[in-house]
GROMACS .gro file of C-alpha atoms in nm:
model
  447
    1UNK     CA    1 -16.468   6.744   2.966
    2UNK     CA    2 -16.774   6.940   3.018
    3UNK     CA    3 -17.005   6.818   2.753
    4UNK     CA    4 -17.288   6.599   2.853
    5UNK     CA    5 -17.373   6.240   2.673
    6UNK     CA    6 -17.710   6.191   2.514
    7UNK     CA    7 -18.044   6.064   2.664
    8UNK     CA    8 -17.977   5.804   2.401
    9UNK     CA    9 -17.600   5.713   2.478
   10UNK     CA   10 -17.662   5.671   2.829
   11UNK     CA   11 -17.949   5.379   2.748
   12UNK     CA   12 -17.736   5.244   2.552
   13UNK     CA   13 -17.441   5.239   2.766
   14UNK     CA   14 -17.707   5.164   3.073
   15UNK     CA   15 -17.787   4.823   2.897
   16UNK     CA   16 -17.452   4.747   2.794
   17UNK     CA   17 -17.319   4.790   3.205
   18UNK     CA   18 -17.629   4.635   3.365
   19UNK     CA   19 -17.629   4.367   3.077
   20UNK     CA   20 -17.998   4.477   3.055
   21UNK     CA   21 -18.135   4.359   2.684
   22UNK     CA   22 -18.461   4.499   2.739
   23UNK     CA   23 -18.688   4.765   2.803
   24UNK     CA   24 -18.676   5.147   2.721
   25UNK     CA   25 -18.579   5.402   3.026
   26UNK     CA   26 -18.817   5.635   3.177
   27UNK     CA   27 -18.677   5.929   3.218
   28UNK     CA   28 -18.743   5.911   3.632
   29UNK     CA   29 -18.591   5.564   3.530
   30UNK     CA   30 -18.266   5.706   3.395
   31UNK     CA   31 -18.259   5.992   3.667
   32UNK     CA   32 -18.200   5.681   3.953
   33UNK     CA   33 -18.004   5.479   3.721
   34UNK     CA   34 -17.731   5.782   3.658
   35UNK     CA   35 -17.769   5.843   4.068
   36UNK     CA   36 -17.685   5.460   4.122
   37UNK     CA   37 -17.409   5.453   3.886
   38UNK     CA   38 -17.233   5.765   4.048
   39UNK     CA   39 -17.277   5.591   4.365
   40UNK     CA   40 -17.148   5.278   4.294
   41UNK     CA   41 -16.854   5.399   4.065
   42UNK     CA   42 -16.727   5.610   4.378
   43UNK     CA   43 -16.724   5.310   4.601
   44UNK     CA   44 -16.541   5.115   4.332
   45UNK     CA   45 -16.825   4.873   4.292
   46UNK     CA   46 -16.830   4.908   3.895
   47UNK     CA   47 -16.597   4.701   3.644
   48UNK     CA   48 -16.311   4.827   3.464
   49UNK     CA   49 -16.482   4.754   3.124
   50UNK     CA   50 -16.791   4.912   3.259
   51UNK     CA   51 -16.605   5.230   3.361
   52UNK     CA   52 -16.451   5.233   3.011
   53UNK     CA   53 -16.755   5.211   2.820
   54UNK     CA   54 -16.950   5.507   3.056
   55UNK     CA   55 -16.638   5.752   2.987
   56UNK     CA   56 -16.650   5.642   2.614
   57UNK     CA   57 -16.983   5.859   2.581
   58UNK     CA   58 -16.861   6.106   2.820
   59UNK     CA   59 -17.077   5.999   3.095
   60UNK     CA   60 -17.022   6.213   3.425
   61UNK     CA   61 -16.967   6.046   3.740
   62UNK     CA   62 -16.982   6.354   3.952
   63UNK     CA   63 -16.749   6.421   4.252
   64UNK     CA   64 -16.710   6.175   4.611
   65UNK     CA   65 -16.979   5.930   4.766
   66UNK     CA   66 -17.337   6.115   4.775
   67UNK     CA   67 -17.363   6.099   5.182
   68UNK     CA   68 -17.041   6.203   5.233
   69UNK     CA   69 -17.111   6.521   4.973
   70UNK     CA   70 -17.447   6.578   5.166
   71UNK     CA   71 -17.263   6.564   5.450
   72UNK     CA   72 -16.977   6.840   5.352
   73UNK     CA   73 -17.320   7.040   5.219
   74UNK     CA   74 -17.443   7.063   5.556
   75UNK     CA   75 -17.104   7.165   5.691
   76UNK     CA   76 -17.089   7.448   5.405
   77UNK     CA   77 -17.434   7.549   5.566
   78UNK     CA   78 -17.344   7.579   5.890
   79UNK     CA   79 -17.034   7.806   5.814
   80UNK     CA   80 -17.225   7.983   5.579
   81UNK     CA   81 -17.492   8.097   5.845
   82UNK     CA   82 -17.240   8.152   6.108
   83UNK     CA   83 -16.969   8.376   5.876
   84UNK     CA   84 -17.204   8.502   5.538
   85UNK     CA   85 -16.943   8.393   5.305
   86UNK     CA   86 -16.877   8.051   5.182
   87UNK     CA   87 -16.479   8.131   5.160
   88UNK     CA   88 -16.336   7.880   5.376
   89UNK     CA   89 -16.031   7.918   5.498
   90UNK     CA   90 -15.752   7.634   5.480
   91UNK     CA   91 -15.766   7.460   5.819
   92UNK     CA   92 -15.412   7.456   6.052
   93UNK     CA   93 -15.468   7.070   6.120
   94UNK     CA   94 -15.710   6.783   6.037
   95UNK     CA   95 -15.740   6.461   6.001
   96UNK     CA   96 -15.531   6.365   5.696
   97UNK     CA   97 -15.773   6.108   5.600
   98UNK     CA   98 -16.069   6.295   5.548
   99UNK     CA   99 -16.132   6.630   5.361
  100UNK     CA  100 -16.163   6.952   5.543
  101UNK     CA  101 -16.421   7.193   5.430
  102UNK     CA  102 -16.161   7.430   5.256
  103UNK     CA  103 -16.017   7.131   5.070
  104UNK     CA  104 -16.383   6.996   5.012
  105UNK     CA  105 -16.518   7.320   4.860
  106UNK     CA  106 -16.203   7.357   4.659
  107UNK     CA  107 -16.251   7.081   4.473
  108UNK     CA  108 -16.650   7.188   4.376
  109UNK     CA  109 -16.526   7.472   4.206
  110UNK     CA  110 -16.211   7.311   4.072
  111UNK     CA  111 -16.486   7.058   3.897
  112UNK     CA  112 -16.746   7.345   3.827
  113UNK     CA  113 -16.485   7.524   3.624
  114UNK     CA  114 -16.384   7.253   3.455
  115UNK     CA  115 -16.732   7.153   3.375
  116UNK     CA  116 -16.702   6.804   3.574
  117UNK     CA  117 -16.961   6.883   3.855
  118UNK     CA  118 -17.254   6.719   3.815
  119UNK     CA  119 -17.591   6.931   3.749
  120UNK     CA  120 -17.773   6.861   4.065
  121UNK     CA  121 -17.458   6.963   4.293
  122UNK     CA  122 -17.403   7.288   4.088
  123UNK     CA  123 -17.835   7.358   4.150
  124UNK     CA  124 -17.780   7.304   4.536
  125UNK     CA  125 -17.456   7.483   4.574
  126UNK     CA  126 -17.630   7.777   4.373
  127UNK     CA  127 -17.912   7.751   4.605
  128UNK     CA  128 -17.719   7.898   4.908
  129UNK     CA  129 -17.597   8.159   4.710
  130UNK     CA  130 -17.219   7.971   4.685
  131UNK     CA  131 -16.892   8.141   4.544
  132UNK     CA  132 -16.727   7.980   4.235
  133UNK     CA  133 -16.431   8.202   4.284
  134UNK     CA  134 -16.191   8.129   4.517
  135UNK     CA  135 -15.997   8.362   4.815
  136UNK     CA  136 -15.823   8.089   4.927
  137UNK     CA  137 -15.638   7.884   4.761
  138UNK     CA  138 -15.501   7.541   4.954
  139UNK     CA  139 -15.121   7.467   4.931
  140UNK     CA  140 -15.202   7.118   4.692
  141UNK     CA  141 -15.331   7.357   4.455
  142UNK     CA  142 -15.010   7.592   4.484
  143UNK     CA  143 -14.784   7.260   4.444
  144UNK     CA  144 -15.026   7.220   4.076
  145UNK     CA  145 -15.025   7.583   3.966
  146UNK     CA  146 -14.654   7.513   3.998
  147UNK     CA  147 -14.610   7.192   3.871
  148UNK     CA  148 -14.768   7.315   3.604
  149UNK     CA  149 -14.620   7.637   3.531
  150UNK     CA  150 -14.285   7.433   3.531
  151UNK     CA  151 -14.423   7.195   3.211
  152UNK     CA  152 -14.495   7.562   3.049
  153UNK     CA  153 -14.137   7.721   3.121
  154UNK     CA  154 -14.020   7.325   2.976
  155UNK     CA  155 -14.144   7.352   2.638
  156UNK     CA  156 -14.405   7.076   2.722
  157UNK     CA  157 -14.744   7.247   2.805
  158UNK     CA  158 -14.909   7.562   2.755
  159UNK     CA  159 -15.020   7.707   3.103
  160UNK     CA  160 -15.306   7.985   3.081
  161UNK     CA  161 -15.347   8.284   3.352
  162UNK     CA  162 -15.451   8.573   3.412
  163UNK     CA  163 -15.203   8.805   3.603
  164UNK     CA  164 -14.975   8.526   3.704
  165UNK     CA  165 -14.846   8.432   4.065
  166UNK     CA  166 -15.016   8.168   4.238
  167UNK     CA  167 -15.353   8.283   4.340
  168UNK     CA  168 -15.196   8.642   4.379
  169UNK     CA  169 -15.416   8.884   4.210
  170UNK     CA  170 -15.756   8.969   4.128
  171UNK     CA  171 -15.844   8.735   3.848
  172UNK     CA  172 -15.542   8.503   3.908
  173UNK     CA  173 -15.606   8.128   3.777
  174UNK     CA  174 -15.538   7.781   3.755
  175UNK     CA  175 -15.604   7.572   3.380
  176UNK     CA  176 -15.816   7.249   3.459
  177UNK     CA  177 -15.918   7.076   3.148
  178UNK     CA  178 -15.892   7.400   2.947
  179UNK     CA  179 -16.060   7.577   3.213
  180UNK     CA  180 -15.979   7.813   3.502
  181UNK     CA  181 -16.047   7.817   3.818
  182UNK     CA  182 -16.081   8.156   3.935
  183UNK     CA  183 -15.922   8.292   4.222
  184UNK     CA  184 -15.972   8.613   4.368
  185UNK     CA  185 -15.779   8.894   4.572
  186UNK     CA  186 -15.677   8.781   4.875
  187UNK     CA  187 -15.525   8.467   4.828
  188UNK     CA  188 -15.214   8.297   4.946
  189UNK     CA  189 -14.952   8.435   4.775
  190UNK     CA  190 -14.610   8.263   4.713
  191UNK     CA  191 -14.281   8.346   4.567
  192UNK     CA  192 -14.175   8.178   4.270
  193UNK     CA  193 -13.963   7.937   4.422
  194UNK     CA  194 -14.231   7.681   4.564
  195UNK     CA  195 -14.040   7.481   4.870
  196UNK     CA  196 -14.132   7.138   4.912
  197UNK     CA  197 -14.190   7.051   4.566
  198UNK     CA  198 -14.010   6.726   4.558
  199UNK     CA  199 -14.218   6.595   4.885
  200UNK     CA  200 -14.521   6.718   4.698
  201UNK     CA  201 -14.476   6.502   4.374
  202UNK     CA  202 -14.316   6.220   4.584
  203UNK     CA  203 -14.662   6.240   4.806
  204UNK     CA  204 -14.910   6.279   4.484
  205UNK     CA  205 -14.697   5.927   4.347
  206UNK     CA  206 -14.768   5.743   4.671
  207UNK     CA  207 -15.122   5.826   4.665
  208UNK     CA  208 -15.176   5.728   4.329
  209UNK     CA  209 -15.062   5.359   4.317
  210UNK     CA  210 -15.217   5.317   4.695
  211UNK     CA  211 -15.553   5.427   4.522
  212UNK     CA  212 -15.589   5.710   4.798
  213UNK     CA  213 -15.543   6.025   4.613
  214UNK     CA  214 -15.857   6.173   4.524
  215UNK     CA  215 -16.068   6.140   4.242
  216UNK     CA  216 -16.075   6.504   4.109
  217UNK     CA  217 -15.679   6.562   4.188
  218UNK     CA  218 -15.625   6.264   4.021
  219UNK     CA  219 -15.796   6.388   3.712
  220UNK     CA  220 -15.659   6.706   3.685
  221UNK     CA  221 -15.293   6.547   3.741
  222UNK     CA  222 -15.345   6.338   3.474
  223UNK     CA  223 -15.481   6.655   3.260
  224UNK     CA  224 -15.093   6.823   3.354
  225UNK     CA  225 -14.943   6.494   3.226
  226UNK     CA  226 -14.792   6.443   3.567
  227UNK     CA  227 -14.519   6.197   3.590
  228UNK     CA  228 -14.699   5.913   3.784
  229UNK     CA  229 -14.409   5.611   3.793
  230UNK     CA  230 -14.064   5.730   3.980
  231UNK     CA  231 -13.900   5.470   3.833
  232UNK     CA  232 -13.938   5.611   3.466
  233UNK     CA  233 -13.606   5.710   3.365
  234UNK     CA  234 -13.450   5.398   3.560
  235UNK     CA  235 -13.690   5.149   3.325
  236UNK     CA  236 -13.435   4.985   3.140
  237UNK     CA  237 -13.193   4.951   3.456
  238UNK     CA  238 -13.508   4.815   3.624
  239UNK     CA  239 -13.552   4.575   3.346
  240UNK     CA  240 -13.201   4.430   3.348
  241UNK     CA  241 -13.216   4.390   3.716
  242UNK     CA  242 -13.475   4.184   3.704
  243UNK     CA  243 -13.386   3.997   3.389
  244UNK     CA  244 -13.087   3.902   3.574
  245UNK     CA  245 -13.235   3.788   3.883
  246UNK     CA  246 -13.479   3.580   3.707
  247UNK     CA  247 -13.173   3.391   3.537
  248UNK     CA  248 -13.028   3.348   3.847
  249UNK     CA  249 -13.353   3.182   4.055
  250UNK     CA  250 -13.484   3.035   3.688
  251UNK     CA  251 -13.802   3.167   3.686
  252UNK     CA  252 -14.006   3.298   3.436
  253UNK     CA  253 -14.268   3.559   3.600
  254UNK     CA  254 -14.174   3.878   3.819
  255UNK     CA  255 -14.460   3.756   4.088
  256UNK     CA  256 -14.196   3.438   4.101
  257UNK     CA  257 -13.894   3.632   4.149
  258UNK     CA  258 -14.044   3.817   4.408
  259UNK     CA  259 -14.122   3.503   4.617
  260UNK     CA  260 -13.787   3.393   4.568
  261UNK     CA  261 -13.614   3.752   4.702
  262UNK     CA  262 -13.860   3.729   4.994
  263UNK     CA  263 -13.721   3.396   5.053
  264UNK     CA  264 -13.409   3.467   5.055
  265UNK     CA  265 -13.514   3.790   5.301
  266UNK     CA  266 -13.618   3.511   5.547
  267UNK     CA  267 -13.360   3.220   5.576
  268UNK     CA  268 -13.021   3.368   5.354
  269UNK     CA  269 -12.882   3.086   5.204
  270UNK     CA  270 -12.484   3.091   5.300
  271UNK     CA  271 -12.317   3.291   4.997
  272UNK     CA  272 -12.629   3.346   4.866
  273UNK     CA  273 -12.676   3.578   4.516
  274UNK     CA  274 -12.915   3.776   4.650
  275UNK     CA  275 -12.848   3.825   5.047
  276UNK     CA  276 -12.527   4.038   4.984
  277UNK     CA  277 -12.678   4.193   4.665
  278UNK     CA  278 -13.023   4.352   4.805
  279UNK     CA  279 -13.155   4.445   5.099
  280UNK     CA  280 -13.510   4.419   5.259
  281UNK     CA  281 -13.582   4.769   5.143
  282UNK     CA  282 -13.445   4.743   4.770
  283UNK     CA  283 -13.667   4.395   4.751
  284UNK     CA  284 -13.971   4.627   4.841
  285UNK     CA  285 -13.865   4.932   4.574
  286UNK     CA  286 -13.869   4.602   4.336
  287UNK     CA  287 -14.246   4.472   4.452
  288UNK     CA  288 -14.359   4.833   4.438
  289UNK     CA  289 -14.180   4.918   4.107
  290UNK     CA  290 -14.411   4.592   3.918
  291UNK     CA  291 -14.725   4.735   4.109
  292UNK     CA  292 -14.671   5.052   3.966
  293UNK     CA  293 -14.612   4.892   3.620
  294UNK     CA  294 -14.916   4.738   3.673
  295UNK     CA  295 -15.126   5.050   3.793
  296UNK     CA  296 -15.053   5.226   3.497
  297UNK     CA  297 -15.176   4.975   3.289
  298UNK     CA  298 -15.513   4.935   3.455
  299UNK     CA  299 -15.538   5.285   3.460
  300UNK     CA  300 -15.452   5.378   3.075
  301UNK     CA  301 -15.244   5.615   3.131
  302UNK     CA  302 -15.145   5.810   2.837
  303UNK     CA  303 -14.775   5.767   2.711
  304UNK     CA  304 -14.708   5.527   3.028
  305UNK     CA  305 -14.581   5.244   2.752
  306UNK     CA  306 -14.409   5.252   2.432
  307UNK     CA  307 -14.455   4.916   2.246
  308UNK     CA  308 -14.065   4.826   2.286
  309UNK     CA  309 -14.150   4.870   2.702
  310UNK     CA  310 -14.473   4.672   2.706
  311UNK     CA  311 -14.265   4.400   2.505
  312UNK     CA  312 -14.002   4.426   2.734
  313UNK     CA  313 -14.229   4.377   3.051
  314UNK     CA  314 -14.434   4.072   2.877
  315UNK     CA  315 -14.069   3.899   2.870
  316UNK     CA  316 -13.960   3.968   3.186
  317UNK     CA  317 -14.325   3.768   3.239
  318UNK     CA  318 -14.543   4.064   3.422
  319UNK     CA  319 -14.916   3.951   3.511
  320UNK     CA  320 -15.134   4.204   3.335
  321UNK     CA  321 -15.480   4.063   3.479
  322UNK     CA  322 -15.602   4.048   3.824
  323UNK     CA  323 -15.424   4.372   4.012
  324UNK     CA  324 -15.598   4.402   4.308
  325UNK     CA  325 -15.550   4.006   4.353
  326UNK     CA  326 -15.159   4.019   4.299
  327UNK     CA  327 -15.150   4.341   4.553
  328UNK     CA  328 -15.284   4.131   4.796
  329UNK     CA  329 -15.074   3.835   4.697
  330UNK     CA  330 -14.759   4.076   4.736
  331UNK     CA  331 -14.901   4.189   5.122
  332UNK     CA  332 -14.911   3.816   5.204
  333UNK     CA  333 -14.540   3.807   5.092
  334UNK     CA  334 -14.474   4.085   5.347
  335UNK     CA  335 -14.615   3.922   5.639
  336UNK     CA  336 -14.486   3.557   5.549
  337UNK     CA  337 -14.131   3.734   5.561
  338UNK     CA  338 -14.159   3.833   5.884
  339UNK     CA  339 -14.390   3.642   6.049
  340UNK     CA  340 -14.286   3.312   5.863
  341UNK     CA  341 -14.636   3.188   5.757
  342UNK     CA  342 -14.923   3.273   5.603
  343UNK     CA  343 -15.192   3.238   5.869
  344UNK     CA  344 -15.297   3.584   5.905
  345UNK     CA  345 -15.511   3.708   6.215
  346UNK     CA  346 -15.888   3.794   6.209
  347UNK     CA  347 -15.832   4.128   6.271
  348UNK     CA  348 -15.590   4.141   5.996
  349UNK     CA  349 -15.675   4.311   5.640
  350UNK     CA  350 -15.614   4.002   5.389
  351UNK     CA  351 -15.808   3.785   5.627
  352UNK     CA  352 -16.118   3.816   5.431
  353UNK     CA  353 -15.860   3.718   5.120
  354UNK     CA  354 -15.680   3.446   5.281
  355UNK     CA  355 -16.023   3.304   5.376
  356UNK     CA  356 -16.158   3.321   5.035
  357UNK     CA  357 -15.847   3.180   4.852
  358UNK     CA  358 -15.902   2.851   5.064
  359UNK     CA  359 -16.271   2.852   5.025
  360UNK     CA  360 -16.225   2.880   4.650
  361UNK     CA  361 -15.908   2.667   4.581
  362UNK     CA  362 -16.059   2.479   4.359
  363UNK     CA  363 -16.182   2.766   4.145
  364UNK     CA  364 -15.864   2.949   4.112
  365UNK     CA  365 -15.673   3.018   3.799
  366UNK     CA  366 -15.361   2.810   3.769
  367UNK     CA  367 -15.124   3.062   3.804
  368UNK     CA  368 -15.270   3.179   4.145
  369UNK     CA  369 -15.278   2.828   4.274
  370UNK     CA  370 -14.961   2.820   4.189
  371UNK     CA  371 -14.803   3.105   4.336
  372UNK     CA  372 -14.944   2.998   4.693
  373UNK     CA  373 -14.848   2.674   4.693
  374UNK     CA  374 -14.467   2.864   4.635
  375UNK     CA  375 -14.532   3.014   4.953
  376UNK     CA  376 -14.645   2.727   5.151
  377UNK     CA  377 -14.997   2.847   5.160
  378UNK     CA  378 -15.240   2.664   5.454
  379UNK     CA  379 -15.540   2.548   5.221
  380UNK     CA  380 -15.635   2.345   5.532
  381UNK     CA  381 -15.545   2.509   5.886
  382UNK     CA  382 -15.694   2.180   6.090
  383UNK     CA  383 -15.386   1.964   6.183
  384UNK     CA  384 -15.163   2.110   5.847
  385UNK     CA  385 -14.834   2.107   6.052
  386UNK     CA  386 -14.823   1.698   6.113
  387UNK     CA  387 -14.984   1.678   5.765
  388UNK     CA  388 -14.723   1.891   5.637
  389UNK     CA  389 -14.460   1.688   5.834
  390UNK     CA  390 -14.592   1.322   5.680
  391UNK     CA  391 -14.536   1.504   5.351
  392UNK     CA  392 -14.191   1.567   5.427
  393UNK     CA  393 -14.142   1.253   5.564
  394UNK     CA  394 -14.254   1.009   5.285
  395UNK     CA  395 -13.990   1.254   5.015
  396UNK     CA  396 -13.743   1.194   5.290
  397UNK     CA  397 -13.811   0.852   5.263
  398UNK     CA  398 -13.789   0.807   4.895
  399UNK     CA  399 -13.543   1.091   4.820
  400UNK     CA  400 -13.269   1.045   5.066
  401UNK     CA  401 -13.311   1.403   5.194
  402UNK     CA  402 -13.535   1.722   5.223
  403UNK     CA  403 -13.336   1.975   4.988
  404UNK     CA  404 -13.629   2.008   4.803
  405UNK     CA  405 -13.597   2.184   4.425
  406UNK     CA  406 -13.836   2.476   4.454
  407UNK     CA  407 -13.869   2.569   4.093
  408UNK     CA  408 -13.963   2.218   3.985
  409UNK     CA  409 -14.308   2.155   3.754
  410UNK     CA  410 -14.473   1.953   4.052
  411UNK     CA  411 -14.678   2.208   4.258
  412UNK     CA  412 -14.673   1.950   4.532
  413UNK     CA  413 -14.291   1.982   4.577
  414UNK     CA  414 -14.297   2.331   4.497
  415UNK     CA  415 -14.576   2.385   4.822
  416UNK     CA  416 -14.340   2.115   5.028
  417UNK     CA  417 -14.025   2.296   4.948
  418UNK     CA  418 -14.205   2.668   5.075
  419UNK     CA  419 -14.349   2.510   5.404
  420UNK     CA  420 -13.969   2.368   5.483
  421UNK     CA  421 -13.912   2.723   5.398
  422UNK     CA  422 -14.113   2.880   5.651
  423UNK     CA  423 -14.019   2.631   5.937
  424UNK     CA  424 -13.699   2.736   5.882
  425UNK     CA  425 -13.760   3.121   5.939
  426UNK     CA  426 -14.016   2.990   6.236
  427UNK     CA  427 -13.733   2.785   6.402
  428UNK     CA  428 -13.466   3.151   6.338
  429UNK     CA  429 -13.783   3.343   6.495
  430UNK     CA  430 -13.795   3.115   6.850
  431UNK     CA  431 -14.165   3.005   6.736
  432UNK     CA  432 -14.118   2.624   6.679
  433UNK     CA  433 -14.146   2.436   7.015
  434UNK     CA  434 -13.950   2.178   7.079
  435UNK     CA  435 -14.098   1.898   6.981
  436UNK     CA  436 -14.163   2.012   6.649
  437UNK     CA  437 -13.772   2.067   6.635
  438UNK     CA  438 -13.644   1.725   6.727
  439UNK     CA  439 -13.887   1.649   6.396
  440UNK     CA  440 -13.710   1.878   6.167
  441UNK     CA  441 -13.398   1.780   6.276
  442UNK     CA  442 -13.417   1.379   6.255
  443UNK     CA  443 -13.519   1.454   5.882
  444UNK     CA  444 -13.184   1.616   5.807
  445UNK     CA  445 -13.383   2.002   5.825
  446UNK     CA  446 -13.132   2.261   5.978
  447UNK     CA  447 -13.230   2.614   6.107
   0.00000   0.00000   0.00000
C-alpha cells in the first residue's frame, strides 16, 4: 500500500538486514541507507528473508534501478521541451527488452496512484510540471482493465470505475491497490470484446516464472489475483504423472526423474517406458511445470497451495530450497541432452555456474553433489575422458560388464553410469573419434 513505515521501523529493520547490532541512524544516515536498499533490491542483490522482513513494515522499494529511472527522466525532459505535454504516446515498435517512454511513464502514475512511488520520484516528476492522468493508455493496461473486469462480471472481485470502457471517457479508470489510475479523454478506446486475451495471460505467465515481467505489473497482477501457474486445474493429473514415473525409474525426488526423462531423451532404451510415452516437448512442460511449483513458493503467492497440495508435492519429493540453483541445474539438463555433456562454452550463460560448482565441490550440499554426479558432471576437465575410461575399466573388470545400475546408493557408480550415458549420445551425435570408439566397444559399450 501507500502508507509509509516509521523512522523507527526502518532502524530496526536496517539492523536486522545489514546484521548491524549497533549504532543509532542519522537521519542523512537513513536517507542513503533507504537509497542503497532500493538500489540493491532492484538488482536482486538482497535476500529473500531480507525482502520479507522490509515489506513486513511496509518499507517502499520504489520503482526500476535509479540510473535507468534518471535516465527515462531525462528522456521525459526532452519530449517535454520539444511537445509541452508529458502525454506520451504508445510507440509503433521498440525494443521489447527495454521500456519505451509511454510504457515507462505509465507505470509512474500507475505507482503514484496507488501510492507505491517513492517520495523523491513524485518531487522530481512534480518539478516539470508532470501529468498524473493519463491520455493514453498502453494495450498491457487494456489486457488488465479487462482481466480484471472479467474477475468482477465472475463473482470474484469487485472492479471500481468511473464511466466504464477501457480508458474511454473523461474520468475513466483502472483499480490498483484500491486506487485508480486516472485516465482522461482521449484514450484508446476498445470494444468489449478484448482480442488477444489468451496470448496476453499466456505472455504475463511466461514472464513471471522467467523473472522478466516487471516489478510494478507484477504487483498489480498479483493485486487482481491473476492466475500465475497454467498448470492449476491439471495439478492432480500432474501429480499422478509424475508419481507414476517416479515408480517406474525408482526415484524419490522430481529433480531425479527429470534426469532420468532427459536420459531417456538422449539414448532411448529399446521398448523403453518413457520414449513412446513423452516427447522432448512434454519432458520440458514437466521441468517447467516443478519450476513453476517452485516459483510460487519463493514468491508467497497467496492461495498458490492448499495444505493437501503442498503435502502432495513434499511426496512426490520437490526441492523447496535453492531455486535459482536447481534452474540452472535444469538448463544444464537441456544442453547435456543435446550436446551430450556438460562442458559448457565460455561464452555460454551457466559457465560462470559450471565453473563454480567444480571450484566448490567440496562445499556443496549432498543433494547437489549428487544430482551432478547423475549427470556425469566433469569436476576435473584435465584428462577426465581416459580417467573416466580407467573407471569403467576396473568395474568391467570386477563386474563382468558395464550395465551399470544408475539409481544405486554409490555416487561413484551413479557418476560412472551418467558418463557411459553421455558417450553413448556422443558416439549417436558423430563426436567420439575413433579411437575412443574401439575403447567403448572392447568393454562391451554399444551406441
Amino acid at each position: 500500500g501507500g502508507s509509509s513505515p516509521s523512522p523507527g521501523a526502518i532502524q530496526s529493520a536496517a539492523v536486522a538486514a545489514e546484521g548491524e547490532g549497533k549504532g543509532k541512524h542519522s537521519a542523512s544516515d537513513l536517507k542513503r541507507w533507504i537509497h542503497r536498499v532500493r538500489q540493491h533490491k532492484a538488482v536482486g542483490k538482497l535476500s529473500t528473508d531480507q525482502v520479507k522482513l522490509l515489506e513486513q513494515i511496509g518499507f517502499d522499494f520504489g520503482l526500476g534501478i535509479t540510473s535507468e529511472w534518471e535516465a527515462m527522466f531525462d528522456k521525459l525532459l526532452d519530449f517535454m521541451l520539444e511537445s509541452g505535454h508529458s502525454q506520451v504516446m504508445p510507440a509503433g515498435v521498440h525494443k521489447r527488452n527495454s521500456l519505451s517512454l509511454h510504457e515507462w511513464t505509465e507505470l509512474q502514475r500507475i505507482a503514484y496512484w496507488a501510492g507505491r512511488l517513492s517520495p523523491n520520484h513524485v518531487e522530481r516528476l512534480e518539478s516539470i510540471n508532470f501529468d498524473w492522468t493519463a491520455k493514453y493508455v498502453s494495450r498491457w493496461l487494456l489486457f488488465y482493465q479487462d482481466y480484471r473486469g472479467l474477475l468482477a462480471e465472475g463473482g470474484t472481485m469487485r472492479l471500481s470505475a468511473v464511466n466504464g470502457g477501457h480508458g474511454a471517457g473523461e474520468g475513466a479508470s483502472t483499480v490498483v491497490g484500491g486506487s485508480s489510475v486516472r485516465v482522461r479523454a482521449g484514450g484508446a478506446g476498445g470494444s468489449s470484446e478484448v482480442t488477444g486475451r489468451r496470448f496476453w495471460r499466456q505472455k504475463q505467465q511466461v514472464l513471471w516464472y522467467t523473472n522478466a515481467i516487471l516489478p510494478e505489473r507484477l504487483s498489480m497482477l498479483k493485486e487482481a489475483a491473476f492466475g500465475f501457474d497454467p498448470y492449476r486445474k491439471k495439478f492432480r493429473e500432474v501429480c499422478g504423472v509424475v508419481e507414476a514415473l517416479q515408480g517406474h525409474y525408482k526415484v524419490s525426488t522430481m529433480l531425479e526423474l527429470l534426469v532420468r526423462l532427459y536420459d531417456d531423451l538422449m539414448v532411448p532404451e529399446e521398448g523403453g517406458f518413457i520414449s513412446s510415452k513423452l516427447e522432448r516437448s512434454q519432458v520440458r512442460q514437466l521441468a517447467r511445470w516443478m519450476k513453476i511449483q517452485l516459483v510460487l513458493e519463493e514468491q508467497g503467492i497467496e492461495g498458490a497451495f492448499s495444505s493437501q497440495d503442498r503435502a502432495r508435492l513434499d511426496s512426490l519429493g520437490m526441492l523447496w530450497e535453492g531455486l535459482e540453483w536447481q534452474m540452472n541445474f535444469e538448463a544444464l539438463l537441456k544442453f547435456r541432452a543435446v550436446n551430450g555433456h556438460c562442458d559448457v562454452g565460455k561464452d555460454h550463460r551457466l559457465s560462470a555456474w559450471v565453473v563454480n560448482m567444480r571450484q566448490n565441490r567440496h562445499d556443496l550440499p549432498f543433494e547437489y553433489k549428487s544430482l551432478l554426479d547423475m549427470v556425469g558432471f566433469t569436476w576435473e576437465k584435465r584428462g577426465a575422458w581416459s580417467r573416466m575410461f580407467a573407471q569403467l575399466s576396473q568395474y568391467h573388470e570386477e563386474n563382468g560388464h558395464v550395465n551399470i545400475e544408475r539409481q544405486s546408493r554409490n555416487n561413484l557408480n551413479n557418476h560412472l553410469g551418467a558418463w557411459v550415458t553421455n558417450q553413448r549420445a556422443l558416439w549417436r551425435m558423430g563426436k567420439l573419434s575413433h579411437g575412443q570408439i574401439s575403447r567403448l566397444e572392447m568393454l562391451g559399450v554399444r551406441e
